[in-house]
Amino acid sequence: MIKKFLTAIVALLFVTAMQAQSFNAQKTASDLASAYSLDDAQKTEMLTIQQRKARNLTEIQSLKSTDRATYIKKLKAIRYGTDASIKRLLNKDQMEVFFAKSKERRQKEADVMSEMKAAGASQEEIQEALAQID
């Protein structure tokens, strides 16, 4: 009886966590749909891409405290995979927006790196901060 109760609680917590992630994925997909002027088919695919990203981020959360180096590598891989999926989705005009956003992100990364180096942050801390920039 207690096992069933604990299983139900764990399942409820899992569903709640997935709904929270799904909400973020929906908001991100909606924001990107506006930024890129996506059509309905592209909006559906963008939501799928963002849900996959949310699921992948959830799956690696345990690594954040146990294996930080692997966590950082996986963060970078998730970003790379998400960007690749988005690029496949976009047409020529939308790609111009994508490249402009990529340029802004690289500039933001350079700024963060400079600030963190000046503050004496470790290389691992810098890499993690860079991997989390969207």
Short mmCIF file of C-alpha atoms in Angstrom, two decimals:
data_model
loop_
_atom_site.label_atom_id
_atom_site.label_comp_id
_atom_site.label_asym_id
_atom_site.label_seq_id
_atom_site.Cartn_x
_atom_site.Cartn_y
_atom_site.Cartn_z
CA MET A 1 0.00 0.00 0.00
CA ILE A 2 2.79 2.42 0.91
CA LYS A 3 4.66 1.54 -2.31
CA LYS A 4 1.60 2.42 -4.38
CA PHE A 5 1.20 5.69 -2.51
CA LEU A 6 4.86 6.64 -2.99
CA THR A 7 4.70 5.64 -6.66
CA ALA A 8 1.64 7.86 -7.12
CA ILE A 9 3.41 10.80 -5.45
CA VAL A 10 6.52 10.35 -7.60
CA ALA A 11 4.35 10.12 -10.73
CA LEU A 12 2.49 13.28 -9.73
CA LEU A 13 5.74 15.15 -9.15
CA PHE A 14 7.06 13.94 -12.51
CA VAL A 15 3.92 15.07 -14.34
CA THR A 16 4.04 18.43 -12.58
CA ALA A 17 7.69 18.89 -13.54
CA MET A 18 6.94 17.95 -17.14
CA GLN A 19 4.04 20.40 -17.26
CA ALA A 20 6.30 23.16 -15.99
CA GLN A 21 8.88 22.29 -18.64
CA SER A 22 6.16 22.07 -21.27
CA PHE A 23 4.97 25.55 -20.33
CA ASN A 24 8.46 26.94 -20.82
CA ALA A 25 8.70 25.10 -24.13
CA GLN A 26 5.41 26.58 -25.24
CA LYS A 27 6.42 30.10 -24.28
CA THR A 28 9.80 29.76 -25.96
CA ALA A 29 8.21 28.29 -29.09
CA SER A 30 5.70 31.13 -29.16
CA ASP A 31 8.41 33.76 -28.72
CA LEU A 32 10.52 32.22 -31.48
CA ALA A 33 7.49 31.89 -33.76
CA SER A 34 6.98 35.63 -33.43
CA ALA A 35 10.66 36.44 -33.90
CA TYR A 36 10.98 34.29 -37.03
CA SER A 37 7.44 34.91 -38.40
CA LEU A 38 6.73 31.19 -38.60
CA ASP A 39 3.74 29.72 -40.41
CA ASP A 40 1.42 27.22 -38.69
CA ALA A 41 3.37 24.12 -39.75
CA GLN A 42 6.63 25.70 -38.59
CA LYS A 43 5.03 26.71 -35.27
CA THR A 44 4.06 23.09 -34.64
CA GLU A 45 7.58 21.90 -35.43
CA MET A 46 9.11 24.66 -33.27
CA LEU A 47 6.99 23.52 -30.33
CA THR A 48 8.25 19.96 -30.85
CA ILE A 49 11.85 21.21 -30.93
CA GLN A 50 11.39 23.20 -27.73
CA GLN A 51 9.65 20.31 -25.95
CA ARG A 52 12.57 18.06 -26.88
CA LYS A 53 14.98 20.68 -25.51
CA ALA A 54 13.01 20.92 -22.25
CA ARG A 55 13.00 17.13 -21.90
CA ASN A 56 16.74 16.94 -22.57
CA LEU A 57 17.45 19.67 -20.02
CA THR A 58 15.36 17.84 -17.43
CA GLU A 59 17.24 14.62 -18.09
CA ILE A 60 20.66 16.15 -17.41
CA GLN A 61 19.75 18.08 -14.24
CA SER A 62 21.16 15.37 -11.99
CA LEU A 63 24.57 15.81 -13.64
CA LYS A 64 24.72 19.42 -12.48
CA SER A 65 25.66 18.31 -8.98
CA THR A 66 27.37 14.99 -9.73
CA ASP A 67 29.41 15.50 -12.93
CA ARG A 68 29.71 19.16 -13.79
CA ALA A 69 32.03 18.69 -16.79
CA THR A 70 29.63 16.26 -18.47
CA TYR A 71 26.72 18.55 -17.59
CA ILE A 72 28.39 21.46 -19.38
CA LYS A 73 29.18 19.32 -22.43
CA LYS A 74 25.59 18.13 -22.60
CA LEU A 75 24.27 21.69 -22.26
CA LYS A 76 26.38 22.67 -25.25
CA ALA A 77 25.21 19.61 -27.19
CA ILE A 78 21.57 20.41 -26.47
CA ARG A 79 22.03 23.97 -27.70
CA TYR A 80 23.84 22.77 -30.82
CA GLY A 81 21.13 20.20 -31.56
CA THR A 82 18.34 22.69 -30.97
CA ASP A 83 20.00 25.25 -33.24
CA ALA A 84 20.47 22.63 -35.96
CA SER A 85 16.81 21.63 -35.75
CA ILE A 86 15.70 25.25 -35.92
CA LYS A 87 17.96 25.95 -38.92
CA ARG A 88 16.41 23.03 -40.83
CA LEU A 89 12.99 24.51 -40.15
CA LEU A 90 13.63 28.04 -41.43
CA ASN A 91 13.41 29.51 -44.92
CA LYS A 92 15.93 31.96 -46.38
CA ASP A 93 14.39 35.12 -44.91
CA GLN A 94 13.99 33.52 -41.50
CA MET A 95 17.62 32.37 -41.59
CA GLU A 96 18.72 36.01 -41.70
CA VAL A 97 16.93 36.54 -38.38
CA PHE A 98 18.55 33.37 -37.02
CA PHE A 99 22.02 34.57 -37.98
CA ALA A 100 21.37 37.98 -36.43
CA LYS A 101 20.24 36.29 -33.18
CA SER A 102 23.33 34.06 -33.30
CA LYS A 103 25.56 37.10 -33.68
CA GLU A 104 23.88 38.75 -30.67
CA ARG A 105 24.38 35.57 -28.62
CA ARG A 106 28.09 35.39 -29.52
CA GLN A 107 28.51 39.02 -28.47
CA LYS A 108 26.71 38.32 -25.20
CA GLU A 109 28.97 35.30 -24.63
CA ALA A 110 32.06 37.43 -25.25
CA ASP A 111 30.82 40.03 -22.77
CA VAL A 112 30.04 37.42 -20.11
CA MET A 113 33.41 35.75 -20.62
CA SER A 114 35.26 39.06 -20.22
CA GLU A 115 33.32 39.99 -17.10
CA MET A 116 33.80 36.59 -15.48
CA LYS A 117 37.52 36.48 -16.27
CA ALA A 118 37.91 39.94 -14.76
CA ALA A 119 36.05 38.73 -11.65
CA GLY A 120 38.41 35.75 -11.34
CA ALA A 121 35.93 33.00 -12.17
CA SER A 122 37.25 29.52 -12.91
CA GLN A 123 37.25 28.15 -16.46
CA GLU A 124 34.55 25.65 -15.48
CA GLU A 125 32.31 28.42 -14.13
CA ILE A 126 32.83 30.44 -17.30
CA GLN A 127 32.05 27.45 -19.52
CA GLU A 128 28.86 26.71 -17.61
CA ALA A 129 27.70 30.32 -17.80
CA LEU A 130 28.38 30.38 -21.55
CA ALA A 131 26.53 27.11 -22.10
CA GLN A 132 23.45 28.48 -20.37
CA ILE A 133 23.16 31.60 -22.53
CA ASP A 134 20.27 31.41 -24.98
#
